XYZ file of C-alpha atoms in Angstrom:
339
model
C -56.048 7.158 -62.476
C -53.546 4.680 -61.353
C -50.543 7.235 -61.627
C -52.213 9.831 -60.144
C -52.985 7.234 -56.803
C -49.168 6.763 -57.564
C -48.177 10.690 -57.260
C -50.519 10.672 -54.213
C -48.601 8.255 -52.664
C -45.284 8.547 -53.501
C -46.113 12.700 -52.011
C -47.844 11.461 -49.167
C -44.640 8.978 -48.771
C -42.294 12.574 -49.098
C -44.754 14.614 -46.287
C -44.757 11.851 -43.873
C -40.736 11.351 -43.979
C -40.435 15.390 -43.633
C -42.567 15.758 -41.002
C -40.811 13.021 -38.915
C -37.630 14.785 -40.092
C -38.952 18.094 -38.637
C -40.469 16.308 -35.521
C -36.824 14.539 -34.279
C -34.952 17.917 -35.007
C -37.309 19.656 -32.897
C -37.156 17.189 -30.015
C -33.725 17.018 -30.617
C -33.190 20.475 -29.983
C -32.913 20.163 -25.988
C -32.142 17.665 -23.198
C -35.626 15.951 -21.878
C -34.770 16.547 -18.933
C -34.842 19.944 -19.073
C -38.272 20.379 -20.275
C -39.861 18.068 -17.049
C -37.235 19.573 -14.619
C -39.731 22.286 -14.672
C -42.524 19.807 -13.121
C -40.301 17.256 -10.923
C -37.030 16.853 -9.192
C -34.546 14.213 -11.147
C -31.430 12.559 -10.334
C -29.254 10.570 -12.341
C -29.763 6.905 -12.288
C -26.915 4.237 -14.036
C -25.559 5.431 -16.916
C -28.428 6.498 -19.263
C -31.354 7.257 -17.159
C -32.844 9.704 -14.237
C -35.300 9.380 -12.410
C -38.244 11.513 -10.276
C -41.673 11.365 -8.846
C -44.291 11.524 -11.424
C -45.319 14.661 -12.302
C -48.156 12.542 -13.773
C -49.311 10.934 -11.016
C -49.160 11.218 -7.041
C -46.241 8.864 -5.417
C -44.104 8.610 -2.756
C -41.132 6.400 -4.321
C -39.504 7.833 -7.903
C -40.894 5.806 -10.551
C -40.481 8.424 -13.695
C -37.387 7.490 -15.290
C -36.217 9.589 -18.512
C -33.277 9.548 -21.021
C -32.148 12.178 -22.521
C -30.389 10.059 -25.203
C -33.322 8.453 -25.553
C -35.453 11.852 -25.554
C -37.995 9.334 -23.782
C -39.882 8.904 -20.577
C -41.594 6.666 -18.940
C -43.430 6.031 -15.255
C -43.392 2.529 -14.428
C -46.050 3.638 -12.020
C -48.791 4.816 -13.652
C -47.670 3.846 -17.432
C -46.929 7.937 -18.790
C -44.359 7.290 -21.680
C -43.316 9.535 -24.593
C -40.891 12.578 -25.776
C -40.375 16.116 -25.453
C -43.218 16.569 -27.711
C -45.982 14.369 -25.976
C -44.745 15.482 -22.552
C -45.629 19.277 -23.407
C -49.627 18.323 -25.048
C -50.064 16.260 -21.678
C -48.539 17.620 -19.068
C -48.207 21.759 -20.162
C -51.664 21.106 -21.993
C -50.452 22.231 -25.408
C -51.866 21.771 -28.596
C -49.635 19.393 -31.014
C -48.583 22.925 -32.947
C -47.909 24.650 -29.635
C -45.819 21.886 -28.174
C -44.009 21.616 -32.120
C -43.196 25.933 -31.590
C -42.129 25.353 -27.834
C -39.547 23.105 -29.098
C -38.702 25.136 -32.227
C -38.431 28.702 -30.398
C -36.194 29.620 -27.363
C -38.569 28.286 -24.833
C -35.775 25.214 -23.487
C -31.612 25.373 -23.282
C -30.398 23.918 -26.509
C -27.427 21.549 -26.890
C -24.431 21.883 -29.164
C -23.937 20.267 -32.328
C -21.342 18.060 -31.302
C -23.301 16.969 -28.432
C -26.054 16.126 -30.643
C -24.066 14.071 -32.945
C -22.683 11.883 -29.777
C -25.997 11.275 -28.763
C -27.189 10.285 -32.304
C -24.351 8.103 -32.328
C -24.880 6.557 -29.112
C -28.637 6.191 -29.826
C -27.857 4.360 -33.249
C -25.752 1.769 -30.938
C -28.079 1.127 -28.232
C -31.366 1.052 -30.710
C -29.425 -2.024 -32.802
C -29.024 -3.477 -29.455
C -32.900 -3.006 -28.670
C -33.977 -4.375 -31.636
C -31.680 -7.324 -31.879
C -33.262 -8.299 -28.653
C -36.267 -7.980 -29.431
C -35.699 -10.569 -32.456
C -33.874 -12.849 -30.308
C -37.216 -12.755 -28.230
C -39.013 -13.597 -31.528
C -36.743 -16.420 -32.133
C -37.276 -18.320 -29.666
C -41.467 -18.156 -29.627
C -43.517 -20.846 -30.266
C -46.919 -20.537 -32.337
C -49.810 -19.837 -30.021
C -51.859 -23.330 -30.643
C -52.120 -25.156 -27.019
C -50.185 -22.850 -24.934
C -50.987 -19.919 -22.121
C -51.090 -17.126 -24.977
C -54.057 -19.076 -26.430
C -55.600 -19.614 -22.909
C -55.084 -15.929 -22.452
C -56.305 -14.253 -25.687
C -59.829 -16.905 -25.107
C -60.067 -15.603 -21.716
C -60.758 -12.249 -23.200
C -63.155 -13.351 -25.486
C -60.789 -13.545 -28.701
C -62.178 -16.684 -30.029
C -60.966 -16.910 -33.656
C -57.374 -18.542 -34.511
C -54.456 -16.250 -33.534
C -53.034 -14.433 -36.076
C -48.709 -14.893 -37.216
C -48.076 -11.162 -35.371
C -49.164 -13.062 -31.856
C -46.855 -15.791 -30.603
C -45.668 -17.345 -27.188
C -43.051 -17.098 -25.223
C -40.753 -17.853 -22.267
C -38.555 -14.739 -21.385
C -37.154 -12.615 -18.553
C -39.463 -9.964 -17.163
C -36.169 -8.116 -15.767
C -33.628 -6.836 -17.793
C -30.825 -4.466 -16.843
C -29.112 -3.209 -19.878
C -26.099 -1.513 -17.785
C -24.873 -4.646 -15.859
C -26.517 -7.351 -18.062
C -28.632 -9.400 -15.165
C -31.258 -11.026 -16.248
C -34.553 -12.377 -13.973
C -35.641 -15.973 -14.502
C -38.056 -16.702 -17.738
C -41.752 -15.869 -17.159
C -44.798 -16.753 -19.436
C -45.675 -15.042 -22.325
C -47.669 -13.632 -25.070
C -45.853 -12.029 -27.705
C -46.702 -9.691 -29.958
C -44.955 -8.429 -32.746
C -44.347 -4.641 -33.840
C -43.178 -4.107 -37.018
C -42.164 -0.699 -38.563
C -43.048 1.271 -41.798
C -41.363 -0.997 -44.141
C -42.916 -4.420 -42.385
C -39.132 -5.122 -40.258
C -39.611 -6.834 -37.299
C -38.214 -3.629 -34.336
C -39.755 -4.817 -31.326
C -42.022 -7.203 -29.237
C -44.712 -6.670 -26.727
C -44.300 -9.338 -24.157
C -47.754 -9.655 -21.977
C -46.441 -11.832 -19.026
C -48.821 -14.608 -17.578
C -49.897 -16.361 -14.823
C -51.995 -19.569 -13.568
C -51.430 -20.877 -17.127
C -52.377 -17.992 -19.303
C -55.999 -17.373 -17.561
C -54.496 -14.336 -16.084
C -52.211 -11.132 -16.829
C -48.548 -11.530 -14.473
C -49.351 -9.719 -10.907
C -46.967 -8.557 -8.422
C -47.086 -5.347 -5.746
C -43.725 -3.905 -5.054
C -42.674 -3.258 -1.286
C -43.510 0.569 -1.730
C -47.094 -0.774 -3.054
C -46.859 -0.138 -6.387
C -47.871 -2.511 -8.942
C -45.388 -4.014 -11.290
C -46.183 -4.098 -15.279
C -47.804 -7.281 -16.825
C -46.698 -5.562 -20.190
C -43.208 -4.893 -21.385
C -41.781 -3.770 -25.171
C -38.407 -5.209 -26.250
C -36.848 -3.616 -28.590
C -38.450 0.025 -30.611
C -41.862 0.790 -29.593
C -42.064 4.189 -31.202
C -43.583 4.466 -34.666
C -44.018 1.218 -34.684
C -47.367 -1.139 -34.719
C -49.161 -4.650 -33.722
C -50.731 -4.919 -37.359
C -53.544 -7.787 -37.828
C -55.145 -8.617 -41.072
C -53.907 -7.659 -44.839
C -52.769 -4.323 -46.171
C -55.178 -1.721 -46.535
C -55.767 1.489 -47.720
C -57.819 1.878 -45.109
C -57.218 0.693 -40.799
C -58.261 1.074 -37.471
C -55.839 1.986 -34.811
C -56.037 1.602 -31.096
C -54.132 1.427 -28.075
C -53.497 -2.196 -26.591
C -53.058 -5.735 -28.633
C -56.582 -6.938 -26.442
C -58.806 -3.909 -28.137
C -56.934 -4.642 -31.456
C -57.889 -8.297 -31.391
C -61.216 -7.236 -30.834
C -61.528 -5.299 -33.148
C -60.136 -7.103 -35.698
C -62.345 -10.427 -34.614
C -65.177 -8.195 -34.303
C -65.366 -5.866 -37.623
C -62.846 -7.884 -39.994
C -60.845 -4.801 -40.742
C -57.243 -4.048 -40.982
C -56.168 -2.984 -37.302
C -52.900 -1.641 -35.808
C -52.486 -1.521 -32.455
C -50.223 1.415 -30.732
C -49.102 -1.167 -27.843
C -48.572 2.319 -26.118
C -50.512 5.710 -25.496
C -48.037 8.005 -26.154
C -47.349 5.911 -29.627
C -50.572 6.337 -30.475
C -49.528 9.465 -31.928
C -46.632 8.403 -33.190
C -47.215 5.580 -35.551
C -45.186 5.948 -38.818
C -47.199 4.576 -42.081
C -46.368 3.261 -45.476
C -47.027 4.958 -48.473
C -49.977 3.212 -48.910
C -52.456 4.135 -45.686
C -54.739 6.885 -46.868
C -57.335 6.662 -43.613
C -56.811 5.931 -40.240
C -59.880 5.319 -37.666
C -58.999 6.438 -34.373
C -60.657 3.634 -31.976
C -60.341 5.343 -28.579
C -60.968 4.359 -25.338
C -63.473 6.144 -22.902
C -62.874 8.067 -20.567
C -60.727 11.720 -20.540
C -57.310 10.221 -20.586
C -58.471 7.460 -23.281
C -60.408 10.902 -25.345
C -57.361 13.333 -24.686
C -55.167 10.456 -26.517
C -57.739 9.791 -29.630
C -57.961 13.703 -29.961
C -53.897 13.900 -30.051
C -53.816 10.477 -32.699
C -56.125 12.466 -35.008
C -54.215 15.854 -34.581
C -50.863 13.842 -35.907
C -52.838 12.233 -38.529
C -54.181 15.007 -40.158
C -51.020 16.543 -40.078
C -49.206 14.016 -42.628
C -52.225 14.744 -44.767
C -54.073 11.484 -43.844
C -58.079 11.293 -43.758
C -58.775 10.492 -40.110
C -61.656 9.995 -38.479
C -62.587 8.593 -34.449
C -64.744 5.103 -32.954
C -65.625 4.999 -29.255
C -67.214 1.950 -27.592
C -70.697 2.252 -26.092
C -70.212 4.882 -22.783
C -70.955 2.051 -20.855
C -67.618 0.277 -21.651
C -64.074 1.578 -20.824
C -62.151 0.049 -23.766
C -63.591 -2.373 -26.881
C -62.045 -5.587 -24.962
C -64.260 -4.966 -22.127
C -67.293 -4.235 -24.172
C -66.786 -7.137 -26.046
C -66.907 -9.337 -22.507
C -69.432 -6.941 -21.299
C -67.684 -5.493 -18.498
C -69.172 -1.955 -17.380
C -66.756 0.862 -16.160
């Protein structure tokens, strides 16, 4: 019995690493940019990045940024992020296989070889870069006993002791990797993503105000809303895990719902810190189910639907959790706050 749960694994360990292989190659196929050129203007922006209006959402001032080195996006406005591949199931309406043959077929411009090995190159550079910053952030974090994180995570009803993975901070909300300028430190709560093998690749920074009893606020002078959340470092594949290795683990979206959860059923949890990543998570050998814990709603529904799709693709058992209709996310059930 035990080497055959070994065979399983070590297979399931094989499938999952080929079908990420197949995924990047796909997505590596084409320029970004030329897949959401067909939905939105973009001009370049500093040396990595263009920008647009969302094709996403409706707004006056660009606030879609992508990177083609990258093979990213992301809409400080409304909070769209992904690839090539989540861009096509949200915004084209594709199934995951669809979007996977779009961007295996003759559907987009491809780019040479040689062009493809700079960029992989260039990517390797600037992703050590992102995740030694991230660990610098880490480094300098305090434990959460007595500080604004704690005040925080109690003001949303998370009353049992913080777990290692949640820490606090005092770091720059604005970073600007082509010149280097930094903002002044804000408050904190950090939360740590780890990859496949358990390394410390990122940190999800959710900045504070009036001592922790609030999420960081500020409107921009074109009225949009600037982001109380920000990831340092590799957010992709990556997870906010809380409690001990399982066979077995609910994921969700944000590292509130996953406290909840975690507080509230005393399972094994991983948080996505990201929609787009819930899709996207990479697992150990050693996760044989996932529990998709969705939020309400069509855009919460859309995103469980596209989790599960992914999951059952690397051969996973996957099944879906909703809170009561009455409640937009768990967090809010668990405070009883109504949609």
């Amino acid at each position: 019995m035990a080497g055959g749960r070994n065979s399983r694994s070590q297979r399931s360990a094989a499938d999952a690493a080929d079908f990420q292989r197949r995924m990047d190659e796909a997505k590596g196929r084409h320029n970004l940019s030329d897949v959401v050129r067909r939905h939105t203007h973009l001009r370049k922006r500093g040396a990595r990045e263009m920008v647009g209006l969302c094709p996403f959402h409706s707004e006056k001032t660009p606030s879609f940024e992508v990177n083609d080195n990258k093979g990213a996006y992301h809409c400080h406005g409304c909070g769209a992020s992904g690839d090539a591949l989540t861009f096509l199931m949200q915004k084209d309406g594709l199934s995951f296989r669809d979007a996977f043959e779009a961007l295996t077929g003759d559907t987009f411009p491809t780019i040479s070889d040689e062009e493809r090995v700079r960029r992989k190159e260039a990517d390797a550079r600037e992703t050590a870069e992102r995740i030694g910053l991230a660990r610098s952030i880490w480094a300098a974090s305090l434990p959460p006993a007595g500080t604004p994180a704690e005040v925080y995570a109690r003001s949303r009803g998370i009353t049992m002791d913080l777990p290692p993975s949640v820490r606090f901070v005092m770091t720059p909300r604005y970073r600007n990797a082509d010149t280097g300028e930094v903002g002044r430190d804000h408050p904190a709560m950090a939360c740590a993503l780890v990859d496949a093998d358990g390394r410390l690749v990122g940190v999800q920074c959710i900045f504070l105000a009036d001592g922790g009893r609030r999420k960081y606020e500020r409107v921009r002078a074109d009225g949009s809303k600037a982001k109380a959340k920000l990831t340092f470092g590799v957010l992709t594949g990556a997870a906010f895990r809380l409690g001990p290795k399982s066979e077995s683990i609910l994921k969700c979206e944000g590292p509130e719902d996953a406290l909840t959860l975690r507080q509230e059923t005393g399972r094994t949890v991983w948080a996505a810190c990201g929609t787009a990543n819930l899709a996207q998570l990479i697992y150990p050998p050693w996760v044989r189910h996932v529990c998709v814990a969705g939020d309400n709603g069509q855009a919460g529904r859309a995103a469980a639907e596209r989790a599960m799709q992914a999951d059952l693709a690397l051969g996973l058992t996957v099944d879906k959790t909703f809170p009561a209709d009455a409640f937009k996310d768990w967090n809010d059930q668990l405070r009883g706050i109504r949609s």
